[in-house]
Amino acid sequence: MCVMALSWVLACPTIAANGAHGEDDEDPMEVFVGKQFIDLQLKDFNGQSHRLSEYVGKGKWVLIDFWASWCGPCREELPELVKVYKAFHTDGFDVLGISLDDDTQAWQKAVKKMNLSWNHLSDLSGWDSKAVEVYKVPGIPTNLLVNPKGKIVASNLTMDELADKLNEVLGQ
């Protein structure tokens, strides 16, 4: 998991092979589980403002995925998220990527190169992002799974855990 630091190279140790927390680590994002998602406004690739509520709480299961193009562990995990997305998207699952990038071109290039076909938002403020402040993001990659009514039901799921949960709730 990448954490806030001066040098992301030194600050991006992978915690377990899949980027998830180890068994003894507490998940700081867990404080949001059981609560409604918090709405905030960020911009898309074209600079157009959008609210999370345009994508979350609209009848689909949504994974809010916090990441950045410069984060090695994020880029390692994303191909697995693409597989989960493709497997469950037509059944009512979506992803909303929240980027902690501060470089528009790097962000857009990573999304295109990695075939991340879901919606993406950012305020291009890096660790000073409003999303980091609101959701107390301790590091990336990190995620929140939100049910169709907008309630956060899980945090920091591995891609296997996400697939299992989606199998359970979407009946595959």
CSV table of N, CA, C and O in Angstrom, one decimal, residues 34-149:
chain,number,residue,atom,x,y,z
A,34,GLY,N,-20.7,0.4,7.2
A,34,GLY,CA,-22.0,0.6,7.9
A,34,GLY,C,-22.6,2.0,7.8
A,34,GLY,O,-23.7,2.2,8.2
A,35,LYS,N,-21.8,2.9,7.2
A,35,LYS,CA,-22.3,4.3,7.1
A,35,LYS,C,-22.6,4.6,5.6
A,35,LYS,O,-22.1,3.9,4.7
A,36,GLN,N,-23.4,5.6,5.4
A,36,GLN,CA,-23.7,6.1,4.1
A,36,GLN,C,-22.4,6.7,3.5
A,36,GLN,O,-21.6,7.3,4.3
A,37,PHE,N,-22.2,6.6,2.2
A,37,PHE,CA,-21.0,7.2,1.6
A,37,PHE,C,-21.1,8.7,1.7
A,37,PHE,O,-22.2,9.3,1.9
A,38,ILE,N,-20.0,9.4,1.7
A,38,ILE,CA,-20.0,10.8,1.8
A,38,ILE,C,-19.8,11.4,0.4
A,38,ILE,O,-18.9,11.1,-0.3
A,39,ASP,N,-20.7,12.3,0.1
A,39,ASP,CA,-20.7,12.9,-1.3
A,39,ASP,C,-19.6,13.9,-1.3
A,39,ASP,O,-19.3,14.6,-0.4
A,40,LEU,N,-19.0,14.0,-2.5
A,40,LEU,CA,-18.0,15.1,-2.7
A,40,LEU,C,-17.9,15.3,-4.2
A,40,LEU,O,-18.4,14.5,-5.0
A,41,GLN,N,-17.3,16.4,-4.6
A,41,GLN,CA,-17.3,16.8,-6.0
A,41,GLN,C,-15.8,16.8,-6.5
A,41,GLN,O,-15.0,17.4,-5.8
A,42,LEU,N,-15.6,16.1,-7.6
A,42,LEU,CA,-14.3,16.1,-8.3
A,42,LEU,C,-14.5,16.2,-9.8
A,42,LEU,O,-15.7,16.3,-10.2
A,43,LYS,N,-13.5,16.2,-10.5
A,43,LYS,CA,-13.6,16.4,-12.0
A,43,LYS,C,-13.2,15.2,-12.8
A,43,LYS,O,-12.4,14.4,-12.3
A,44,ASP,N,-13.8,15.1,-14.0
A,44,ASP,CA,-13.4,14.0,-14.9
A,44,ASP,C,-12.3,14.5,-15.8
A,44,ASP,O,-11.7,15.5,-15.6
A,45,PHE,N,-11.9,13.6,-16.8
A,45,PHE,CA,-10.8,14.0,-17.7
A,45,PHE,C,-11.0,15.3,-18.4
A,45,PHE,O,-10.0,15.9,-18.8
A,46,ASN,N,-12.2,15.7,-18.6
A,46,ASN,CA,-12.5,16.9,-19.4
A,46,ASN,C,-12.6,18.1,-18.5
A,46,ASN,O,-12.9,19.2,-19.0
A,47,GLY,N,-12.3,18.0,-17.2
A,47,GLY,CA,-12.4,19.1,-16.3
A,47,GLY,C,-13.9,19.4,-15.8
A,47,GLY,O,-14.1,20.4,-15.2
A,48,GLN,N,-14.8,18.5,-16.2
A,48,GLN,CA,-16.2,18.7,-15.8
A,48,GLN,C,-16.4,18.2,-14.4
A,48,GLN,O,-16.0,17.1,-14.0
A,49,SER,N,-17.1,19.0,-13.5
A,49,SER,CA,-17.3,18.6,-12.2
A,49,SER,C,-18.4,17.5,-12.1
A,49,SER,O,-19.4,17.6,-12.8
A,50,HIS,N,-18.2,16.6,-11.2
A,50,HIS,CA,-19.2,15.5,-11.0
A,50,HIS,C,-19.2,15.2,-9.5
A,50,HIS,O,-18.2,15.4,-8.8
A,51,ARG,N,-20.3,14.8,-9.0
A,51,ARG,CA,-20.5,14.4,-7.6
A,51,ARG,C,-20.4,12.9,-7.5
A,51,ARG,O,-20.9,12.2,-8.4
A,52,LEU,N,-19.9,12.3,-6.4
A,52,LEU,CA,-20.0,10.9,-6.2
A,52,LEU,C,-21.4,10.4,-6.3
A,52,LEU,O,-21.6,9.3,-6.8
A,53,SER,N,-22.3,11.2,-5.9
A,53,SER,CA,-23.7,10.7,-5.9
A,53,SER,C,-24.3,10.5,-7.3
A,53,SER,O,-25.4,9.9,-7.4
A,54,GLU,N,-23.6,10.9,-8.3
A,54,GLU,CA,-24.0,10.7,-9.7
A,54,GLU,C,-23.8,9.2,-10.0
A,54,GLU,O,-24.4,8.6,-10.9
A,55,TYR,N,-22.9,8.5,-9.3
A,55,TYR,CA,-22.4,7.2,-9.6
A,55,TYR,C,-22.8,6.2,-8.5
A,55,TYR,O,-22.9,5.0,-8.7
A,56,VAL,N,-22.9,6.7,-7.2
A,56,VAL,CA,-23.0,5.8,-6.1
A,56,VAL,C,-24.4,6.0,-5.5
A,56,VAL,O,-25.0,7.1,-5.5
A,57,GLY,N,-25.0,4.9,-5.0
A,57,GLY,CA,-26.3,4.9,-4.4
A,57,GLY,C,-27.4,5.0,-5.5
A,57,GLY,O,-28.5,5.4,-5.2
A,58,LYS,N,-27.1,4.5,-6.7
A,58,LYS,CA,-28.1,4.6,-7.8
A,58,LYS,C,-28.5,3.2,-8.2
A,58,LYS,O,-28.8,2.9,-9.4
A,59,GLY,N,-28.5,2.2,-7.3
A,59,GLY,CA,-29.0,0.9,-7.6
A,59,GLY,C,-28.0,-0.1,-8.0
A,59,GLY,O,-28.3,-1.3,-8.3
A,60,LYS,N,-26.7,0.2,-8.0
A,60,LYS,CA,-25.6,-0.7,-8.3
A,60,LYS,C,-24.7,-0.8,-7.2
A,60,LYS,O,-24.6,0.1,-6.3
A,61,TRP,N,-24.0,-2.0,-7.2
A,61,TRP,CA,-22.9,-2.1,-6.2
A,61,TRP,C,-21.7,-1.4,-6.9
A,61,TRP,O,-21.4,-1.5,-8.0
A,62,VAL,N,-21.1,-0.5,-6.1
A,62,VAL,CA,-20.0,0.3,-6.6
A,62,VAL,C,-18.7,0.2,-5.7
A,62,VAL,O,-18.8,0.3,-4.5
A,63,LEU,N,-17.6,-0.1,-6.4
A,63,LEU,CA,-16.3,-0.1,-5.7
A,63,LEU,C,-15.7,1.3,-5.9
A,63,LEU,O,-15.5,1.7,-7.1
A,64,ILE,N,-15.5,2.1,-4.8
A,64,ILE,CA,-14.8,3.3,-4.9
A,64,ILE,C,-13.3,2.9,-4.8
A,64,ILE,O,-12.9,2.5,-3.7
A,65,ASP,N,-12.6,3.1,-5.8
A,65,ASP,CA,-11.2,2.7,-5.8
A,65,ASP,C,-10.2,3.9,-5.8
A,65,ASP,O,-10.2,4.7,-6.8
A,66,PHE,N,-9.5,4.0,-4.7
A,66,PHE,CA,-8.5,5.1,-4.6
A,66,PHE,C,-7.2,4.6,-5.1
A,66,PHE,O,-6.7,3.6,-4.6
A,67,TRP,N,-6.6,5.3,-6.1
A,67,TRP,CA,-5.4,4.9,-6.7
A,67,TRP,C,-4.6,6.1,-7.3
A,67,TRP,O,-5.1,7.2,-7.2
A,68,ALA,N,-3.5,5.8,-8.0
A,68,ALA,CA,-2.8,6.9,-8.7
A,68,ALA,C,-1.9,6.2,-9.8
A,68,ALA,O,-1.5,5.0,-9.6
A,69,SER,N,-1.6,6.9,-10.8
A,69,SER,CA,-0.9,6.3,-11.9
A,69,SER,C,0.6,6.0,-11.5
A,69,SER,O,1.2,5.1,-12.0
A,70,TRP,N,1.1,6.7,-10.5
A,70,TRP,CA,2.5,6.5,-10.1
A,70,TRP,C,2.6,5.5,-9.0
A,70,TRP,O,3.7,5.2,-8.6
A,71,CYS,N,1.6,4.9,-8.6
A,71,CYS,CA,1.6,3.9,-7.5
A,71,CYS,C,1.8,2.5,-8.0
A,71,CYS,O,0.8,1.9,-8.6
A,72,GLY,N,2.9,1.9,-7.8
A,72,GLY,CA,3.2,0.5,-8.3
A,72,GLY,C,2.2,-0.5,-7.8
A,72,GLY,O,1.7,-1.3,-8.6
A,73,PRO,N,2.0,-0.6,-6.5
A,73,PRO,CA,1.0,-1.6,-6.0
A,73,PRO,C,-0.4,-1.4,-6.7
A,73,PRO,O,-1.1,-2.4,-6.9
A,74,CYS,N,-0.8,-0.1,-6.9
A,74,CYS,CA,-2.1,0.1,-7.6
A,74,CYS,C,-2.1,-0.5,-9.0
A,74,CYS,O,-3.0,-1.2,-9.3
A,75,ARG,N,-1.0,-0.3,-9.7
A,75,ARG,CA,-1.0,-0.8,-11.1
A,75,ARG,C,-0.8,-2.3,-11.1
A,75,ARG,O,-1.3,-2.9,-12.1
A,76,GLU,N,-0.3,-2.9,-10.1
A,76,GLU,CA,-0.3,-4.3,-10.0
A,76,GLU,C,-1.7,-4.9,-9.8
A,76,GLU,O,-2.0,-6.0,-10.3
A,77,GLU,N,-2.5,-4.2,-9.0
A,77,GLU,CA,-3.8,-4.7,-8.6
A,77,GLU,C,-4.8,-4.4,-9.7
A,77,GLU,O,-5.8,-5.2,-9.9
A,78,LEU,N,-4.7,-3.4,-10.5
A,78,LEU,CA,-5.7,-3.0,-11.4
A,78,LEU,C,-6.1,-4.0,-12.5
A,78,LEU,O,-7.2,-4.2,-12.8
A,79,PRO,N,-5.1,-4.8,-13.0
A,79,PRO,CA,-5.5,-5.9,-14.0
A,79,PRO,C,-6.5,-6.9,-13.4
A,79,PRO,O,-7.5,-7.3,-14.1
A,80,GLU,N,-6.4,-7.1,-12.1
A,80,GLU,CA,-7.3,-8.0,-11.4
A,80,GLU,C,-8.7,-7.4,-11.2
A,80,GLU,O,-9.7,-8.0,-11.4
A,81,LEU,N,-8.7,-6.1,-11.0
A,81,LEU,CA,-9.9,-5.3,-10.9
A,81,LEU,C,-10.6,-5.3,-12.2
A,81,LEU,O,-11.9,-5.4,-12.3
A,82,VAL,N,-9.9,-5.1,-13.3
A,82,VAL,CA,-10.5,-5.2,-14.6
A,82,VAL,C,-11.2,-6.5,-14.8
A,82,VAL,O,-12.3,-6.5,-15.3
A,83,LYS,N,-10.6,-7.6,-14.4
A,83,LYS,CA,-11.3,-8.9,-14.6
A,83,LYS,C,-12.6,-9.0,-13.8
A,83,LYS,O,-13.6,-9.5,-14.2
A,84,VAL,N,-12.5,-8.5,-12.5
A,84,VAL,CA,-13.7,-8.5,-11.7
A,84,VAL,C,-14.8,-7.6,-12.3
A,84,VAL,O,-16.0,-8.0,-12.4
A,85,TYR,N,-14.4,-6.5,-12.8
A,85,TYR,CA,-15.3,-5.5,-13.4
A,85,TYR,C,-16.0,-6.2,-14.6
A,85,TYR,O,-17.3,-6.1,-14.8
A,86,LYS,N,-15.2,-6.8,-15.5
A,86,LYS,CA,-15.8,-7.5,-16.7
A,86,LYS,C,-16.7,-8.6,-16.3
A,86,LYS,O,-17.7,-8.8,-16.9
A,87,ALA,N,-16.4,-9.3,-15.2
A,87,ALA,CA,-17.2,-10.5,-14.8
A,87,ALA,C,-18.6,-10.0,-14.2
A,87,ALA,O,-19.6,-10.7,-14.3
A,88,PHE,N,-18.6,-8.9,-13.6
A,88,PHE,CA,-19.8,-8.5,-12.8
A,88,PHE,C,-20.5,-7.2,-13.3
A,88,PHE,O,-21.6,-6.9,-12.8
A,89,HIS,N,-20.0,-6.5,-14.2
A,89,HIS,CA,-20.5,-5.2,-14.6
A,89,HIS,C,-22.0,-5.3,-15.1
A,89,HIS,O,-22.8,-4.6,-14.8
A,90,THR,N,-22.2,-6.3,-16.0
A,90,THR,CA,-23.6,-6.5,-16.5
A,90,THR,C,-24.6,-6.9,-15.5
A,90,THR,O,-25.8,-6.8,-15.8
A,91,ASP,N,-24.1,-7.4,-14.3
A,91,ASP,CA,-25.0,-7.8,-13.3
A,91,ASP,C,-25.3,-6.7,-12.2
A,91,ASP,O,-26.0,-7.0,-11.3
A,92,GLY,N,-24.8,-5.5,-12.5
A,92,GLY,CA,-25.1,-4.5,-11.5
A,92,GLY,C,-23.9,-4.0,-10.7
A,92,GLY,O,-24.1,-3.4,-9.6
A,93,PHE,N,-22.7,-4.2,-11.2
A,93,PHE,CA,-21.5,-3.8,-10.4
A,93,PHE,C,-20.8,-2.7,-11.3
A,93,PHE,O,-20.7,-2.8,-12.5
A,94,ASP,N,-20.3,-1.7,-10.6
A,94,ASP,CA,-19.5,-0.6,-11.2
A,94,ASP,C,-18.3,-0.2,-10.4
A,94,ASP,O,-18.3,-0.6,-9.2
A,95,VAL,N,-17.4,0.4,-11.0
A,95,VAL,CA,-16.2,1.0,-10.3
A,95,VAL,C,-16.2,2.5,-10.5
A,95,VAL,O,-16.5,2.9,-11.6
A,96,LEU,N,-15.8,3.2,-9.5
A,96,LEU,CA,-15.5,4.6,-9.6
A,96,LEU,C,-14.1,4.8,-9.2
A,96,LEU,O,-13.8,4.7,-8.0
A,97,GLY,N,-13.2,5.2,-10.1
A,97,GLY,CA,-11.8,5.4,-9.8
A,97,GLY,C,-11.6,6.8,-9.3
A,97,GLY,O,-12.0,7.8,-10.0
A,98,ILE,N,-11.0,6.9,-8.1
A,98,ILE,CA,-10.7,8.3,-7.6
A,98,ILE,C,-9.1,8.3,-7.6
A,98,ILE,O,-8.5,7.6,-6.8
A,99,SER,N,-8.6,9.2,-8.5
A,99,SER,CA,-7.2,9.2,-8.6
A,99,SER,C,-6.5,10.3,-7.7
A,99,SER,O,-7.1,11.4,-7.6
A,100,LEU,N,-5.4,9.9,-7.1
A,100,LEU,CA,-4.6,10.9,-6.4
A,100,LEU,C,-3.5,11.5,-7.2
A,100,LEU,O,-2.5,11.9,-6.6
A,101,ASP,N,-3.6,11.4,-8.5
A,101,ASP,CA,-2.6,12.0,-9.4
A,101,ASP,C,-2.7,13.5,-9.3
A,101,ASP,O,-3.7,14.1,-8.8
A,102,ASP,N,-1.6,14.2,-9.7
A,102,ASP,CA,-1.6,15.6,-9.9
A,102,ASP,C,-1.2,16.0,-11.3
A,102,ASP,O,-1.0,17.2,-11.6
A,103,ASP,N,-1.0,15.0,-12.2
A,103,ASP,CA,-0.7,15.2,-13.5
A,103,ASP,C,-1.8,14.6,-14.4
A,103,ASP,O,-1.9,13.4,-14.5
A,104,THR,N,-2.5,15.4,-15.1
A,104,THR,CA,-3.6,15.0,-16.0
A,104,THR,C,-3.2,14.0,-17.0
A,104,THR,O,-3.8,13.0,-17.2
A,105,GLN,N,-2.1,14.3,-17.7
A,105,GLN,CA,-1.6,13.4,-18.8
A,105,GLN,C,-1.2,12.0,-18.2
A,105,GLN,O,-1.5,11.0,-18.9
A,106,ALA,N,-0.5,11.9,-17.1
A,106,ALA,CA,-0.1,10.7,-16.5
A,106,ALA,C,-1.4,9.9,-16.1
A,106,ALA,O,-1.4,8.6,-16.4
A,107,TRP,N,-2.3,10.5,-15.6
A,107,TRP,CA,-3.6,9.9,-15.1
A,107,TRP,C,-4.3,9.3,-16.3
A,107,TRP,O,-4.7,8.1,-16.4
A,108,GLN,N,-4.5,10.1,-17.4
A,108,GLN,CA,-5.3,9.7,-18.6
A,108,GLN,C,-4.5,8.6,-19.3
A,108,GLN,O,-5.1,7.6,-19.8
A,109,LYS,N,-3.2,8.7,-19.4
A,109,LYS,CA,-2.4,7.7,-20.1
A,109,LYS,C,-2.5,6.3,-19.3
A,109,LYS,O,-2.6,5.3,-20.0
A,110,ALA,N,-2.5,6.3,-18.0
A,110,ALA,CA,-2.6,5.1,-17.2
A,110,ALA,C,-3.9,4.4,-17.4
A,110,ALA,O,-4.0,3.2,-17.6
A,111,VAL,N,-5.0,5.2,-17.4
A,111,VAL,CA,-6.4,4.7,-17.6
A,111,VAL,C,-6.5,4.1,-19.0
A,111,VAL,O,-7.0,2.9,-19.1
A,112,LYS,N,-6.0,4.7,-20.0
A,112,LYS,CA,-6.1,4.2,-21.3
A,112,LYS,C,-5.2,2.9,-21.5
A,112,LYS,O,-5.7,1.9,-22.0
A,113,LYS,N,-4.0,3.0,-21.0
A,113,LYS,CA,-3.0,1.9,-21.2
A,113,LYS,C,-3.5,0.6,-20.5
A,113,LYS,O,-3.4,-0.5,-20.9
A,114,MET,N,-4.2,0.8,-19.3
A,114,MET,CA,-4.6,-0.3,-18.5
A,114,MET,C,-6.1,-0.7,-18.8
A,114,MET,O,-6.6,-1.6,-18.1
A,115,ASN,N,-6.7,-0.1,-19.8
A,115,ASN,CA,-8.1,-0.4,-20.2
A,115,ASN,C,-9.0,-0.3,-19.0
A,115,ASN,O,-9.9,-1.2,-18.8
A,116,LEU,N,-9.0,0.7,-18.2
A,116,LEU,CA,-9.9,1.0,-17.1
A,116,LEU,C,-11.1,1.7,-17.6
A,116,LEU,O,-11.2,2.9,-17.7
A,117,SER,N,-12.1,0.9,-18.0
A,117,SER,CA,-13.3,1.4,-18.7
A,117,SER,C,-14.4,2.0,-17.9
A,117,SER,O,-15.4,2.3,-18.4
A,118,TRP,N,-14.1,2.1,-16.6
A,118,TRP,CA,-15.2,2.7,-15.7
A,118,TRP,C,-14.9,4.2,-15.6
A,118,TRP,O,-14.0,4.8,-16.1
A,119,ASN,N,-15.8,4.9,-14.8
A,119,ASN,CA,-15.7,6.3,-14.6
A,119,ASN,C,-14.5,6.7,-13.7
A,119,ASN,O,-14.2,5.9,-12.7
A,120,HIS,N,-13.9,7.8,-13.9
A,120,HIS,CA,-12.7,8.3,-13.2
A,120,HIS,C,-12.9,9.7,-12.8
A,120,HIS,O,-13.3,10.5,-13.6
A,121,LEU,N,-12.5,10.0,-11.6
A,121,LEU,CA,-12.6,11.4,-11.1
A,121,LEU,C,-11.3,11.7,-10.3
A,121,LEU,O,-10.7,10.8,-9.7
A,122,SER,N,-11.0,13.0,-10.2
A,122,SER,CA,-9.8,13.5,-9.5
A,122,SER,C,-9.9,15.0,-9.4
A,122,SER,O,-10.6,15.7,-10.2
A,123,ASP,N,-9.3,15.5,-8.4
A,123,ASP,CA,-9.1,17.0,-8.3
A,123,ASP,C,-7.7,17.4,-8.6
A,123,ASP,O,-7.3,18.5,-8.5
A,124,LEU,N,-6.9,16.4,-9.0
A,124,LEU,CA,-5.5,16.5,-9.4
A,124,LEU,C,-4.7,17.3,-8.4
A,124,LEU,O,-3.8,18.1,-8.6
A,125,SER,N,-5.0,16.9,-7.1
A,125,SER,CA,-4.3,17.5,-6.0
A,125,SER,C,-3.4,16.6,-5.2
A,125,SER,O,-3.0,16.9,-4.1
A,126,GLY,N,-3.2,15.4,-5.8
A,126,GLY,CA,-2.4,14.4,-5.1
A,126,GLY,C,-2.9,14.1,-3.7
A,126,GLY,O,-4.1,13.9,-3.5
A,127,TRP,N,-1.9,14.1,-2.7
A,127,TRP,CA,-2.3,13.8,-1.3
A,127,TRP,C,-3.1,14.9,-0.7
A,127,TRP,O,-3.6,14.7,0.4
A,128,ASP,N,-3.2,16.1,-1.4
A,128,ASP,CA,-4.0,17.2,-0.8
A,128,ASP,C,-5.4,17.1,-1.4
A,128,ASP,O,-6.2,18.0,-1.2
A,129,SER,N,-5.8,16.0,-2.0
A,129,SER,CA,-7.1,15.8,-2.6
A,129,SER,C,-8.2,15.9,-1.5
A,129,SER,O,-8.0,15.4,-0.4
A,130,LYS,N,-9.3,16.4,-1.9
A,130,LYS,CA,-10.5,16.5,-1.1
A,130,LYS,C,-10.9,15.1,-0.7
A,130,LYS,O,-11.4,14.8,0.4
A,131,ALA,N,-10.8,14.1,-1.6
A,131,ALA,CA,-11.1,12.7,-1.3
A,131,ALA,C,-10.3,12.1,-0.2
A,131,ALA,O,-10.8,11.4,0.7
A,132,VAL,N,-9.0,12.5,-0.1
A,132,VAL,CA,-8.1,12.0,0.9
A,132,VAL,C,-8.6,12.6,2.3
A,132,VAL,O,-8.7,11.9,3.3
A,133,GLU,N,-9.0,13.9,2.2
A,133,GLU,CA,-9.4,14.5,3.5
A,133,GLU,C,-10.7,13.9,4.0
A,133,GLU,O,-10.9,13.6,5.1
A,134,VAL,N,-11.7,13.8,3.0
A,134,VAL,CA,-13.0,13.3,3.4
A,134,VAL,C,-13.0,11.9,3.9
A,134,VAL,O,-13.6,11.5,4.9
A,135,TYR,N,-12.3,11.0,3.1
A,135,TYR,CA,-12.3,9.6,3.4
A,135,TYR,C,-11.1,9.1,4.3
A,135,TYR,O,-10.9,7.9,4.5
A,136,LYS,N,-10.3,10.1,4.7
A,136,LYS,CA,-9.1,9.8,5.6
A,136,LYS,C,-8.2,8.7,4.9
A,136,LYS,O,-7.8,7.7,5.6
A,137,VAL,N,-8.0,8.8,3.6
A,137,VAL,CA,-7.3,7.7,2.9
A,137,VAL,C,-5.8,7.7,3.5
A,137,VAL,O,-5.1,8.6,3.3
A,138,PRO,N,-5.5,6.5,4.0
A,138,PRO,CA,-4.1,6.4,4.7
A,138,PRO,C,-3.0,6.0,3.7
A,138,PRO,O,-1.9,6.2,3.9
A,139,GLY,N,-3.4,5.5,2.6
A,139,GLY,CA,-2.5,5.0,1.5
A,139,GLY,C,-3.3,4.4,0.4
A,139,GLY,O,-4.5,4.3,0.5
A,140,ILE,N,-2.6,4.1,-0.7
A,140,ILE,CA,-3.2,3.5,-1.8
A,140,ILE,C,-2.4,2.3,-2.3
A,140,ILE,O,-1.2,2.3,-2.0
A,141,PRO,N,-3.0,1.3,-2.9
A,141,PRO,CA,-4.4,1.3,-3.3
A,141,PRO,C,-5.3,1.0,-2.0
A,141,PRO,O,-4.9,0.3,-1.1
A,142,THR,N,-6.5,1.5,-2.1
A,142,THR,CA,-7.5,1.3,-1.0
A,142,THR,C,-8.9,1.4,-1.7
A,142,THR,O,-9.0,2.0,-2.8
A,143,ASN,N,-9.9,0.8,-1.1
A,143,ASN,CA,-11.2,0.8,-1.7
A,143,ASN,C,-12.3,0.7,-0.7
A,143,ASN,O,-12.1,0.3,0.5
A,144,LEU,N,-13.5,1.1,-1.1
A,144,LEU,CA,-14.7,1.0,-0.3
A,144,LEU,C,-15.8,0.4,-1.2
A,144,LEU,O,-15.9,0.8,-2.4
A,145,LEU,N,-16.5,-0.6,-0.7
A,145,LEU,CA,-17.6,-1.2,-1.5
A,145,LEU,C,-18.9,-0.7,-1.0
A,145,LEU,O,-19.2,-0.7,0.2
A,146,VAL,N,-19.7,-0.1,-1.9
A,146,VAL,CA,-20.9,0.6,-1.5
A,146,VAL,C,-22.1,-0.2,-2.1
A,146,VAL,O,-22.1,-0.6,-3.3
A,147,ASN,N,-23.1,-0.4,-1.3
A,147,ASN,CA,-24.3,-1.2,-1.8
A,147,ASN,C,-25.2,-0.3,-2.7
A,147,ASN,O,-24.9,0.9,-2.8
A,148,PRO,N,-26.2,-0.9,-3.3
A,148,PRO,CA,-27.1,-0.1,-4.2
A,148,PRO,C,-27.8,1.1,-3.5
A,148,PRO,O,-28.2,2.0,-4.2
A,149,LYS,N,-27.9,1.1,-2.2
A,149,LYS,CA,-28.6,2.2,-1.5
A,149,LYS,C,-27.6,3.3,-1.0
A,149,LYS,O,-28.0,4.2,-0.3
